[in-house]
CSV table of C-alpha atoms in Angstrom, one decimal:
chain,number,residue,atom,x,y,z
A,2,MET,CA,-11.9,-19.6,17.0
A,3,LYS,CA,-11.9,-18.7,13.4
A,4,LYS,CA,-11.8,-15.2,12.0
A,5,ILE,CA,-14.9,-14.2,9.9
A,6,ILE,CA,-13.9,-11.5,7.5
A,7,LEU,CA,-15.1,-9.9,4.3
A,8,PHE,CA,-12.6,-9.5,1.5
A,9,ALA,CA,-12.5,-7.1,-1.4
A,10,THR,CA,-12.3,-8.7,-4.8
A,11,PHE,CA,-9.2,-8.1,-6.9
A,12,ALA,CA,-9.0,-4.3,-6.4
A,13,GLY,CA,-11.5,-3.4,-3.9
A,14,LEU,CA,-15.2,-4.1,-4.3
A,15,MET,CA,-15.6,-3.7,-0.6
A,16,HIS,CA,-15.7,-0.2,0.6
A,17,ALA,CA,-15.9,1.6,3.9
A,18,GLN,CA,-18.7,4.1,4.3
A,19,ALA,CA,-17.3,7.3,2.8
A,20,PRO,CA,-19.8,10.1,2.2
A,21,ALA,CA,-21.0,10.5,-1.3
A,22,GLY,CA,-18.6,12.7,-3.2
A,23,TYR,CA,-15.9,12.5,-0.6
A,24,TYR,CA,-13.2,11.5,-3.1
A,25,SER,CA,-14.7,13.3,-6.2
A,26,SER,CA,-11.8,15.7,-6.5
A,27,ALA,CA,-9.5,12.8,-7.0
A,28,ASN,CA,-11.4,11.3,-9.9
A,29,GLY,CA,-9.3,10.6,-13.0
A,30,LEU,CA,-6.0,11.3,-11.3
A,31,SER,CA,-2.9,9.0,-10.7
A,32,GLY,CA,0.6,9.3,-9.5
A,33,ALA,CA,1.7,12.3,-7.5
A,34,SER,CA,-1.3,14.3,-8.6
A,35,LEU,CA,-3.7,11.8,-7.0
A,36,LYS,CA,-1.6,11.7,-3.9
A,37,THR,CA,-1.8,15.5,-3.6
A,38,ALA,CA,-5.6,15.5,-4.2
A,39,LEU,CA,-6.1,12.9,-1.5
A,40,SER,CA,-3.9,14.9,0.9
A,41,SER,CA,-6.2,17.8,0.5
A,42,ILE,CA,-9.3,15.7,1.0
A,43,ILE,CA,-8.1,14.1,4.2
A,44,THR,CA,-6.7,17.3,5.6
A,45,ASN,CA,-10.0,19.0,5.3
A,46,GLY,CA,-12.2,18.1,8.3
A,47,HIS,CA,-9.4,16.7,10.3
A,48,GLN,CA,-10.0,17.6,14.0
A,49,ASP,CA,-7.0,17.3,16.3
A,50,LYS,CA,-8.5,15.8,19.5
A,51,GLY,CA,-5.1,15.9,21.3
A,52,TYR,CA,-2.8,13.2,22.5
A,53,GLY,CA,-4.8,12.4,25.6
A,54,GLY,CA,-7.9,12.1,23.5
A,55,LEU,CA,-6.6,8.9,21.9
A,56,TRP,CA,-7.6,7.0,25.1
A,57,THR,CA,-11.2,8.1,24.5
A,58,GLY,CA,-11.0,7.4,20.7
A,59,TYR,CA,-9.8,3.8,21.3
A,60,LYS,CA,-13.1,3.0,23.1
A,61,THR,CA,-14.8,3.1,19.7
A,62,THR,CA,-11.9,2.7,17.2
A,63,ASP,CA,-9.8,-0.1,18.7
A,64,ILE,CA,-12.5,-2.5,20.0
A,65,ASP,CA,-12.4,-6.2,18.8
A,66,LYS,CA,-15.6,-6.6,16.8
A,67,THR,CA,-14.1,-9.0,14.3
A,68,TYR,CA,-12.1,-11.8,16.0
A,69,GLU,CA,-13.3,-12.6,19.5
A,70,ASN,CA,-15.9,-9.8,19.2
A,71,ASP,CA,-15.8,-9.5,23.0
A,72,GLY,CA,-15.3,-5.8,23.5
A,73,SER,CA,-11.6,-6.1,24.3
A,74,ILE,CA,-8.9,-4.0,22.8
A,75,MET,CA,-8.0,-5.0,19.2
A,76,ASP,CA,-4.2,-5.2,19.4
A,77,ILE,CA,-2.3,-6.1,16.2
A,78,TYR,CA,0.7,-7.1,18.3
A,79,SER,CA,-1.1,-9.7,20.4
A,80,GLU,CA,-4.1,-10.8,18.3
A,81,LYS,CA,-4.0,-14.4,17.2
A,82,PRO,CA,-6.5,-14.7,14.3
A,83,ASN,CA,-6.7,-18.5,14.4
A,84,GLY,CA,-6.4,-19.2,18.1
A,85,ALA,CA,-6.9,-17.9,21.6
A,86,ASP,CA,-5.3,-14.5,22.3
A,87,PRO,CA,-2.5,-14.7,24.9
A,88,TYR,CA,-4.1,-11.9,27.0
A,89,LYS,CA,-6.9,-9.3,26.7
A,90,TYR,CA,-7.2,-5.7,27.6
A,91,THR,CA,-10.3,-3.9,28.9
A,92,PRO,CA,-10.7,-0.4,27.4
A,93,GLY,CA,-9.7,2.3,29.8
A,94,THR,CA,-8.9,-0.1,32.7
A,95,ASN,CA,-5.6,-1.6,31.4
A,96,GLN,CA,-4.0,1.4,29.7
A,97,CYS,CA,-0.4,2.3,30.4
A,98,GLY,CA,1.3,3.4,32.6
A,99,THR,CA,4.3,1.3,33.1
A,100,TYR,CA,5.0,-2.3,31.9
A,101,SER,CA,7.7,-4.9,32.3
A,102,VAL,CA,6.3,-7.9,30.3
A,103,GLU,CA,3.7,-8.6,27.7
A,104,GLY,CA,0.2,-8.5,29.0
A,105,ASN,CA,0.8,-5.7,31.6
A,106,CYS,CA,-1.1,-3.0,29.8
A,107,TYR,CA,-1.8,-1.3,26.4
A,108,ASN,CA,-0.5,2.1,25.2
A,109,ARG,CA,-0.3,4.3,22.1
A,110,GLU,CA,1.8,2.9,19.3
A,111,HIS,CA,2.8,5.4,16.6
A,112,ILE,CA,3.2,3.2,13.5
A,113,VAL,CA,5.3,6.1,12.2
A,114,PRO,CA,7.5,6.9,15.2
A,115,GLN,CA,6.7,10.3,16.8
A,116,SER,CA,10.4,11.0,17.2
A,117,LEU,CA,10.5,11.5,13.4
A,118,PHE,CA,8.3,14.6,13.6
A,119,ASN,CA,9.5,15.8,17.0
A,120,GLU,CA,6.2,14.8,18.7
A,121,SER,CA,4.5,17.7,16.9
A,122,SER,CA,0.7,18.2,16.4
A,123,PRO,CA,-1.4,17.1,14.7
A,124,MET,CA,0.7,14.1,13.8
A,125,VAL,CA,1.3,13.1,17.5
A,126,SER,CA,-2.5,12.5,18.0
A,127,ASP,CA,-3.7,11.3,14.6
A,128,ILE,CA,-5.6,8.2,15.4
A,129,HIS,CA,-5.4,6.8,11.8
A,130,PHE,CA,-1.8,5.6,12.4
A,131,ILE,CA,-1.7,5.4,16.2
A,132,ARG,CA,-2.9,2.0,17.5
A,133,ALA,CA,-3.7,0.7,20.9
A,134,THR,CA,-1.0,-2.0,21.4
A,135,ASP,CA,0.7,-4.0,24.2
A,136,GLY,CA,3.2,-1.7,26.0
A,137,LYS,CA,6.0,-4.2,26.0
A,138,VAL,CA,5.8,-5.0,22.3
A,139,ASN,CA,5.4,-1.4,21.5
A,140,GLY,CA,8.6,-0.7,23.5
A,141,MET,CA,10.5,-3.5,21.7
A,142,ARG,CA,9.4,-2.2,18.3
A,143,SER,CA,10.8,1.2,19.4
A,144,ASN,CA,11.5,3.5,16.4
A,145,TYR,CA,12.6,0.8,14.0
A,146,PRO,CA,11.1,0.7,10.4
A,147,PHE,CA,9.0,-2.2,9.2
A,148,GLY,CA,10.5,-4.9,7.1
A,149,LYS,CA,11.1,-8.6,6.7
A,150,VAL,CA,13.1,-10.1,9.6
A,151,GLY,CA,15.8,-12.6,9.1
A,152,THR,CA,17.0,-13.7,12.6
A,153,ALA,CA,14.6,-12.6,15.3
A,154,THR,CA,16.0,-11.1,18.5
A,155,PHE,CA,12.5,-10.7,20.0
A,156,THR,CA,9.2,-12.5,19.1
A,157,SER,CA,5.9,-11.4,20.6
A,158,LYS,CA,3.3,-14.0,21.8
A,159,ASN,CA,1.4,-13.6,18.5
A,160,GLY,CA,4.5,-13.9,16.3
A,161,SER,CA,5.4,-10.3,15.6
A,162,LYS,CA,9.2,-10.1,15.3
A,163,LEU,CA,12.2,-7.8,15.8
A,164,GLY,CA,15.5,-8.6,14.1
A,165,ASN,CA,17.8,-7.9,11.2
A,166,SER,CA,16.3,-6.9,7.9
A,167,THR,CA,16.3,-9.3,4.9
A,168,SER,CA,14.3,-6.7,2.8
A,169,SER,CA,16.2,-5.7,-0.3
A,170,GLY,CA,17.9,-2.3,0.1
A,171,TYR,CA,18.1,-2.2,3.9
A,172,SER,CA,20.2,-4.3,6.3
A,173,GLY,CA,19.4,-2.6,9.7
A,174,THR,CA,17.0,-3.7,12.4
A,175,VAL,CA,13.3,-3.9,11.4
A,176,PHE,CA,10.0,-4.9,13.0
A,177,GLU,CA,7.7,-7.4,11.2
A,178,PRO,CA,4.0,-7.9,12.2
A,179,ILE,CA,2.3,-11.1,11.5
A,180,ASP,CA,0.8,-11.6,8.0
A,181,GLU,CA,-2.7,-10.8,9.2
A,182,PHE,CA,-1.8,-7.2,9.8
A,183,LYS,CA,0.9,-6.4,7.3
A,184,GLY,CA,-1.5,-4.7,4.9
A,185,ASP,CA,-3.0,-2.8,7.9
A,186,VAL,CA,0.5,-1.4,8.7
A,187,ALA,CA,1.2,-0.5,5.0
A,188,ARG,CA,-2.1,1.4,4.6
A,189,MET,CA,-1.5,3.4,7.8
A,190,ILE,CA,1.9,4.4,6.6
A,191,PHE,CA,0.5,5.3,3.1
A,192,TYR,CA,-2.0,7.4,4.9
A,193,PHE,CA,0.7,9.2,6.9
A,194,VAL,CA,2.9,10.1,3.9
A,195,THR,CA,-0.2,11.3,2.0
A,196,ARG,CA,-1.8,13.3,4.8
A,197,TYR,CA,1.5,15.0,5.8
A,198,GLN,CA,3.2,15.0,2.4
A,199,SER,CA,3.9,18.8,2.6
A,200,ARG,CA,5.8,18.4,5.8
A,201,LEU,CA,7.9,15.4,5.0
A,202,SER,CA,10.9,17.5,4.2
A,203,SER,CA,11.0,18.7,7.8
A,204,PHE,CA,10.7,15.2,9.3
A,205,SER,CA,13.6,12.8,10.1
A,206,SER,CA,13.6,9.7,7.8
A,207,GLY,CA,13.9,7.0,10.4
A,208,ASN,CA,15.2,4.9,7.5
A,209,MET,CA,11.6,4.7,6.2
A,210,LEU,CA,10.3,8.2,5.2
A,211,GLY,CA,11.4,10.0,2.1
A,212,SER,CA,12.1,13.8,2.3
A,213,SER,CA,10.0,14.6,-0.8
A,214,THR,CA,6.3,14.9,-1.4
A,215,PHE,CA,6.5,12.0,-3.9
A,216,PRO,CA,6.9,9.2,-3.4
A,217,GLY,CA,7.2,10.1,0.3
A,218,LEU,CA,9.0,6.9,1.3
A,219,GLN,CA,12.5,5.4,0.9
A,220,THR,CA,12.6,3.0,-2.0
A,221,TRP,CA,13.3,-0.1,0.1
A,222,GLU,CA,10.4,0.6,2.5
A,223,LEU,CA,8.0,1.5,-0.3
A,224,ASN,CA,8.7,-1.9,-1.9
A,225,VAL,CA,8.1,-3.7,1.4
A,226,LEU,CA,4.8,-1.9,2.0
A,227,LEU,CA,3.5,-2.3,-1.6
A,228,ALA,CA,4.1,-6.1,-1.3
A,229,TRP,CA,2.3,-6.2,2.1
A,230,HIS,CA,-0.6,-4.1,0.8
A,231,ASN,CA,-1.1,-6.5,-2.1
A,232,GLN,CA,-0.7,-9.7,-0.1
A,233,ASP,CA,-3.0,-8.7,2.8
A,234,PRO,CA,-6.2,-7.1,1.4
A,235,VAL,CA,-8.4,-4.6,3.4
A,236,SER,CA,-10.2,-6.4,6.2
A,237,GLN,CA,-13.5,-5.9,7.9
A,238,ALA,CA,-11.6,-4.8,11.0
A,239,GLU,CA,-9.9,-2.0,9.1
A,240,ILE,CA,-13.2,-0.9,7.6
A,241,LEU,CA,-14.8,-0.7,11.1
A,242,ARG,CA,-11.8,1.2,12.5
A,243,ASN,CA,-11.8,3.6,9.5
A,244,ASN,CA,-15.5,4.4,10.0
A,245,ALA,CA,-15.1,4.9,13.8
A,246,SER,CA,-12.0,7.1,13.2
A,247,TYR,CA,-14.0,9.2,10.8
A,248,THR,CA,-16.6,9.7,13.4
A,249,TYR,CA,-14.0,10.6,16.1
A,250,GLN,CA,-11.6,12.7,14.0
A,251,GLY,CA,-13.4,13.9,10.9
A,252,ASN,CA,-11.2,12.4,8.2
A,253,ARG,CA,-10.6,9.0,6.6
A,254,ASN,CA,-7.9,6.7,5.4
A,255,PRO,CA,-8.4,6.6,1.6
A,256,PHE,CA,-6.4,3.5,1.1
A,257,ILE,CA,-8.9,1.5,3.2
A,258,ASP,CA,-11.9,3.1,1.3
A,259,ASN,CA,-10.3,2.6,-2.1
A,260,PRO,CA,-7.4,0.1,-2.0
A,261,ASN,CA,-6.5,0.7,-5.6
A,262,TYR,CA,-5.4,4.2,-4.8
A,263,VAL,CA,-2.1,2.6,-3.7
A,264,ASN,CA,-1.5,1.1,-7.1
A,265,LEU,CA,-2.6,4.3,-8.9
A,266,ILE,CA,-0.2,6.4,-6.9
A,267,TRP,CA,2.9,4.1,-6.4
A,268,GLY,CA,2.2,1.2,-8.7
A,269,GLY,CA,0.2,2.1,-11.8
A,270,GLY,CA,-3.3,1.7,-13.2
A,271,SER,CA,-6.0,4.1,-14.2
A,272,SER,CA,-8.8,5.5,-12.2
A,273,SER,CA,-12.5,5.5,-13.0
A,274,GLY,CA,-14.5,8.0,-11.1
A,275,GLY,CA,-13.0,7.5,-7.7
A,276,GLY,CA,-14.9,4.3,-6.9
A,277,GLY,CA,-11.8,2.2,-6.4
A,278,THR,CA,-13.0,-0.7,-8.6
A,279,THR,CA,-10.5,-0.6,-11.2
A,280,THR,CA,-7.8,-3.1,-11.7
A,281,PRO,CA,-4.2,-2.2,-12.8
A,282,GLU,CA,-2.9,-3.8,-16.0
A,283,THR,CA,0.0,-5.2,-14.0
A,284,PRO,CA,-0.9,-8.3,-12.1
A,285,SER,CA,1.4,-7.4,-9.1
A,286,GLY,CA,0.9,-3.7,-9.3
A,287,THR,CA,4.3,-3.2,-7.8
A,288,THR,CA,7.1,-0.6,-8.5
A,289,CYS,CA,9.9,-2.1,-10.6
A,290,VAL,CA,12.3,0.8,-10.5
A,291,ASN,CA,12.3,3.8,-8.1
A,292,GLU,CA,15.2,6.3,-8.6
A,293,THR,CA,15.5,9.2,-6.1
A,294,PHE,CA,19.0,10.3,-7.2
A,295,GLU,CA,20.3,10.3,-3.7
A,296,THR,CA,23.4,8.3,-4.7
A,297,ILE,CA,24.4,10.4,-7.7
A,298,PRO,CA,28.1,11.4,-7.9
A,299,THR,CA,29.2,14.4,-6.0
A,300,ALA,CA,32.5,15.3,-7.7
A,301,SER,CA,32.6,18.4,-9.9
A,302,THR,CA,28.9,19.0,-9.2
A,303,ALA,CA,28.5,22.1,-11.4
A,304,SER,CA,30.3,20.7,-14.4
A,305,TYR,CA,28.5,19.2,-17.3
A,306,LEU,CA,29.9,15.7,-17.6
A,307,THR,CA,28.8,12.1,-18.2
A,308,ARG,CA,27.6,10.8,-14.8
A,309,THR,CA,27.2,7.1,-13.9
A,310,TRP,CA,26.0,5.5,-10.7
A,311,THR,CA,24.1,2.4,-9.6
A,312,ASN,CA,21.2,2.1,-7.2
A,313,SER,CA,19.0,-0.9,-6.3
A,314,GLY,CA,20.5,-3.0,-9.1
A,315,ILE,CA,20.0,-0.4,-11.9
A,316,SER,CA,22.9,1.4,-13.5
A,317,TRP,CA,22.3,4.9,-14.7
A,318,THR,CA,24.1,7.1,-17.3
A,319,ALA,CA,23.4,10.8,-17.6
A,320,THR,CA,25.2,12.6,-20.4
A,321,ASP,CA,26.0,16.4,-20.4
A,322,ALA,CA,24.8,16.4,-16.8
A,323,ARG,CA,25.4,18.3,-13.5
A,324,THR,CA,24.6,17.2,-10.0
A,325,ASP,CA,24.3,20.4,-7.9
A,326,GLN,CA,20.6,21.2,-8.5
A,327,THR,CA,17.7,20.0,-6.4
A,328,ILE,CA,13.9,19.6,-6.6
A,329,SER,CA,12.7,17.8,-3.5
A,330,SER,CA,16.3,16.8,-2.7
A,331,LYS,CA,19.1,15.7,-5.0
A,332,ALA,CA,18.3,15.7,-8.7
A,333,ILE,CA,20.2,15.1,-11.9
A,334,THR,CA,20.3,18.0,-14.4
A,335,VAL,CA,20.6,17.2,-18.1
A,336,ARG,CA,21.5,19.9,-20.7
A,337,ASN,CA,22.1,18.5,-24.2
A,338,GLY,CA,21.9,14.8,-23.4
A,339,ALA,CA,19.9,12.0,-21.9
A,340,LEU,CA,19.3,10.0,-18.7
A,341,THR,CA,19.4,6.2,-19.5
A,342,SER,CA,18.9,3.2,-17.4
A,343,SER,CA,20.5,-0.2,-17.7
A,344,SER,CA,18.2,-3.1,-18.6
A,345,SER,CA,15.4,-3.8,-16.1
A,346,ALA,CA,13.4,-7.0,-15.9
A,347,HIS,CA,9.6,-7.3,-15.6
A,348,GLY,CA,8.8,-4.7,-18.2
A,349,ILE,CA,7.2,-1.3,-17.7
A,350,GLY,CA,3.6,-0.3,-17.1
A,351,SER,CA,3.4,3.3,-16.2
A,352,LEU,CA,6.2,5.9,-15.7
A,353,THR,CA,6.2,8.8,-13.3
A,354,VAL,CA,8.9,11.6,-13.0
A,355,THR,CA,9.3,15.1,-11.6
A,356,THR,CA,11.0,17.8,-13.7
A,357,GLN,CA,12.0,21.4,-13.4
A,358,LEU,CA,13.7,23.9,-15.8
A,359,LYS,CA,16.8,25.5,-14.1
A,360,PHE,CA,18.4,28.8,-14.8
A,361,SER,CA,17.2,30.5,-18.0
A,362,GLY,CA,15.5,28.9,-20.9
A,363,SER,CA,12.1,28.0,-22.2
A,364,ASN,CA,9.4,25.4,-21.6
A,365,GLY,CA,10.0,22.1,-23.4
A,366,ASN,CA,9.7,18.3,-23.3
A,367,PHE,CA,11.8,15.2,-22.7
A,368,THR,CA,11.2,12.4,-25.1
A,369,VAL,CA,10.7,9.1,-23.3
A,370,LYS,CA,12.1,6.0,-25.0
A,371,VAL,CA,11.8,2.4,-24.1
A,372,ASN,CA,14.2,0.1,-25.9
A,373,GLY,CA,14.9,2.9,-28.3
A,374,ASN,CA,11.3,3.5,-29.2
A,375,THR,CA,9.4,6.7,-28.3
A,376,VAL,CA,6.5,6.0,-25.9
A,377,GLY,CA,5.6,9.6,-24.9
A,378,THR,CA,6.9,13.0,-23.7
A,379,ILE,CA,7.4,14.6,-20.3
A,380,PRO,CA,6.9,18.4,-20.1
A,381,TYR,CA,9.1,20.7,-18.1
A,382,SER,CA,8.9,24.4,-17.0
A,383,THR,CA,10.3,26.6,-14.2
A,384,THR,CA,7.6,25.0,-11.9
A,385,SER,CA,8.4,21.6,-10.4
A,386,THR,CA,6.0,19.3,-12.2
A,387,THR,CA,5.2,15.6,-11.7
A,388,THR,CA,4.0,13.7,-14.8
A,389,THR,CA,2.8,10.2,-15.3
A,390,ILE,CA,2.7,8.3,-18.7
A,391,ASN,CA,0.2,5.5,-18.2
A,392,ASN,CA,-0.3,2.3,-20.2
A,393,ILE,CA,3.2,2.0,-21.7
A,394,ASN,CA,2.8,-1.7,-21.2
A,395,ILE,CA,5.9,-3.3,-22.5
A,396,SER,CA,6.9,-6.7,-21.1
A,397,GLY,CA,10.3,-8.3,-20.7
A,398,ASN,CA,13.6,-6.5,-20.3
A,399,VAL,CA,13.4,-2.8,-20.8
A,400,THR,CA,15.9,0.1,-21.1
A,401,VAL,CA,14.4,3.5,-20.4
A,402,SER,CA,15.7,6.9,-21.6
A,403,LEU,CA,14.7,10.5,-21.1
A,404,VAL,CA,16.1,12.6,-23.8
A,405,ASN,CA,16.5,16.4,-23.6
A,406,ASN,CA,15.7,17.7,-27.1
A,407,SER,CA,17.0,21.2,-26.3
A,408,SER,CA,20.7,22.1,-26.7
A,409,SER,CA,20.5,24.8,-24.1
A,410,ASN,CA,17.7,24.1,-21.5
A,411,ARG,CA,19.1,22.8,-18.3
A,412,VAL,CA,16.4,20.5,-16.8
A,413,ALA,CA,16.5,18.7,-13.4
A,414,ILE,CA,15.0,15.3,-13.1
A,415,ASP,CA,13.9,13.8,-9.7
A,416,ASN,CA,11.8,10.8,-8.4
A,417,LEU,CA,11.7,8.7,-11.5
A,418,ASN,CA,9.9,5.4,-11.1
A,419,TRP,CA,8.0,2.9,-13.2
A,420,THR,CA,5.7,0.0,-12.5
A,421,CYS,CA,6.3,-3.6,-13.6
A,422,TYR,CA,4.3,-5.0,-16.5
A,423,SER,CA,3.6,-8.6,-17.7
A,424,SER,CA,2.0,-9.7,-20.8
A,425,THR,CA,-0.4,-11.8,-18.6
A,426,GLY,CA,-1.9,-8.5,-17.6
A,427,LYS,CA,-3.7,-8.4,-21.0
A,428,GLN,CA,-4.7,-12.0,-20.6
A,429,ASN,CA,-6.3,-11.2,-17.2
A,430,LYS,CA,-8.1,-8.1,-18.5
A,431,ASN,CA,-11.4,-9.7,-19.3
A,432,LEU,CA,-11.3,-11.6,-16.0
A,433,SER,CA,-10.5,-8.3,-14.2
A,434,ARG,CA,-13.6,-6.7,-15.7
A,435,GLU,CA,-15.7,-9.7,-14.6
A,436,ILE,CA,-14.3,-9.3,-11.1
A,437,ASN,CA,-15.6,-5.8,-11.0
A,438,ASN,CA,-19.2,-6.8,-11.4
A,439,LYS,CA,-21.5,-6.2,-8.4
A,440,VAL,CA,-21.3,-8.9,-5.8
A,441,LYS,CA,-25.1,-9.1,-5.4
A,442,ASN,CA,-25.0,-9.6,-1.6
A,443,LEU,CA,-23.2,-12.9,-1.8
A,444,GLN,CA,-20.6,-13.6,0.9
A,445,ILE,CA,-18.1,-16.4,1.7
A,446,TYR,CA,-17.9,-17.5,5.3
A,447,PRO,CA,-15.7,-18.3,7.1
A,448,ASN,CA,-12.8,-16.9,5.2
A,449,PRO,CA,-10.2,-18.4,5.0
A,450,ILE,CA,-12.1,-21.6,4.2
A,451,SER,CA,-11.4,-25.0,5.7
A,452,ASN,CA,-11.9,-28.7,4.7
A,453,GLN,CA,-12.1,-27.8,1.0
A,454,GLU,CA,-15.6,-26.5,1.4
A,455,ILE,CA,-16.9,-23.0,0.5
A,456,PHE,CA,-20.0,-21.8,2.4
A,457,VAL,CA,-21.8,-18.9,0.7
A,458,LYS,CA,-24.4,-16.6,2.3
A,459,GLY,CA,-27.0,-15.0,0.1
A,460,GLU,CA,-29.5,-16.2,-2.6
A,461,THR,CA,-27.8,-19.1,-4.3
A,462,SER,CA,-30.6,-21.3,-5.5
A,463,ASN,CA,-30.7,-19.8,-9.1
A,464,ILE,CA,-26.9,-19.8,-9.7
A,465,GLN,CA,-26.2,-21.8,-12.8
A,466,LYS,CA,-22.4,-22.0,-12.9
A,467,ALA,CA,-19.4,-21.7,-10.5
A,468,GLU,CA,-15.8,-21.3,-11.6
A,469,ILE,CA,-12.7,-21.1,-9.5
A,470,TYR,CA,-9.7,-19.1,-10.8
A,471,ASN,CA,-6.2,-18.6,-9.4
A,472,LEU,CA,-4.8,-15.1,-9.4
A,473,GLN,CA,-3.1,-15.7,-12.7
A,474,GLY,CA,-6.5,-16.2,-14.4
A,475,LYS,CA,-6.3,-20.0,-14.7
A,476,VAL,CA,-9.5,-21.9,-14.3
A,477,MET,CA,-9.0,-24.4,-11.5
A,478,GLN,CA,-12.5,-25.9,-11.3
A,479,THR,CA,-15.9,-25.5,-13.0
A,480,MET,CA,-19.2,-26.7,-11.7
A,481,ASP,CA,-22.7,-26.5,-13.2
A,482,GLN,CA,-25.6,-25.9,-10.9
A,483,PRO,CA,-23.2,-25.8,-7.9
A,484,PHE,CA,-25.8,-25.5,-5.2
A,485,LYS,CA,-28.0,-28.4,-6.5
A,486,ASN,CA,-27.2,-30.6,-3.6
A,487,SER,CA,-26.7,-27.9,-0.9
A,488,ARG,CA,-28.2,-24.5,-0.7
A,489,ASN,CA,-25.2,-22.9,0.9
A,490,SER,CA,-22.0,-24.8,0.2
A,491,ILE,CA,-19.7,-26.1,-2.5
A,492,LYS,CA,-17.2,-28.9,-2.2
A,493,ILE,CA,-14.1,-28.2,-4.1
A,494,LYS,CA,-11.0,-30.1,-5.3
A,495,ASN,CA,-7.9,-30.4,-3.2
A,496,LEU,CA,-6.5,-26.9,-4.0
A,497,PRO,CA,-3.2,-25.8,-2.4
A,498,GLN,CA,-2.8,-22.9,0.0
A,499,GLY,CA,-3.3,-19.5,-1.6
A,500,ILE,CA,-5.8,-16.9,-2.8
A,501,TYR,CA,-8.5,-17.8,-5.3
A,502,LEU,CA,-11.6,-16.2,-7.0
A,503,LEU,CA,-15.0,-17.9,-7.0
A,504,LYS,CA,-17.1,-16.7,-9.9
A,505,LEU,CA,-20.9,-17.4,-9.4
A,506,ASP,CA,-22.6,-16.4,-12.7
A,507,GLU,CA,-21.9,-12.7,-12.8
A,508,SER,CA,-20.6,-12.3,-9.3
A,509,THR,CA,-17.0,-12.9,-8.2
A,510,LEU,CA,-15.7,-13.4,-4.6
A,511,LYS,CA,-12.2,-13.8,-3.3
A,512,PHE,CA,-11.4,-16.5,-0.8
A,513,ILE,CA,-8.3,-17.9,0.9
A,514,ILE,CA,-7.2,-21.4,1.6
A,515,LYS,CA,-4.8,-21.9,4.5
A,516,GLN,CA,-3.3,-25.2,5.4
């Protein structure tokens, strides 16, 4: 059995069926502002159908229409994309109940554990992050966060694992789904911290959630989920579930409809009318540095001193600074000085930070410098404000400083982060624009491909040229009149396992080669 799936090109040419204008209030936004706009959009219309209502919802939202397509429960903890599933569940008939081993029954798995929000409504019954999964695997996952497992203490029959974390920044126990569903998990958690961002400060962290509206996740978990989102694009199964969940519950997961919202909020890029077809300047779109100030020194908190600390490999120095003020949680407050990072590799794309004027004073601006050169300003006032400077775009090693130009204003800084940037981003810019062209009803099937042959559905007879690119923009193969000998397939060279782009005249499709 092979999985047949539709993939988005680079940043999301494939969309679920959101109503026209559904995301219009998010147009042109990025960073925390975009996250807040999306939170409002997906809160409006949300109907709480109750915890028991999930069983009814699953009969339309969690049905396998993509893999076996047999009407059984689509369980991310037991589905084997490239082989026979170890067991199947009939909707309604096999729901838990009690269990002792895998295959007994399915129940309701809160991807964000319900203990973190004290089983409160509407979170406890929000179908967008509560999946129908095998009871035993759900129980083994327990309340552990998601991350990369080193040595597994439990492995489910489809390869999902529980064990010690090897994810940077966290060494506790984590749960790791199979590669096929890592992006699904990431986008469900991104939905949660966006939908419920105003309530995060009242939730327990579970070693995954952040206590602040932005970024909403602990740094280590955010980095894991960003990587998973980028490596596992939105699938047809997610689209179908999002549409069914919208019918059932009245709201949508924006990160399935518009995958690039993830990079716009947590990883950089620029929006273009809410359509989701933009591509970030950074090839990876990941966060390079994310400082929440939770590890700042606690001695002499109200005194203005030079403060130094290290977090996630970055050393920080704040001059003329105190540590007793807060915004979302801990913050560093600079008077007549600056906050400066140590050198960070991988450059800087866009920078986001939250500021607030404390005590008395007047509105003003921080000057933002990269490697000693001014790249922009960050405003501050008595209102907590999150600001993003886009398109800084400096590659290589960077040192970042926020300089307070006032000798008296005392300004708190919180949730400072910036995205990586590589000079290859500019090299890929023209390719990225090409990728955004309309797909013209062409489709690769099956995907991943096999036997070094690409089958294409759609009108191919007039296509003059085919080009295959890797994700770094390198041309791997070029063919003139590629469908001359076959109306629906192309034989390709022996390319290694990975993700590639097939450009057919002005249309571009993504495909995967698996060994």
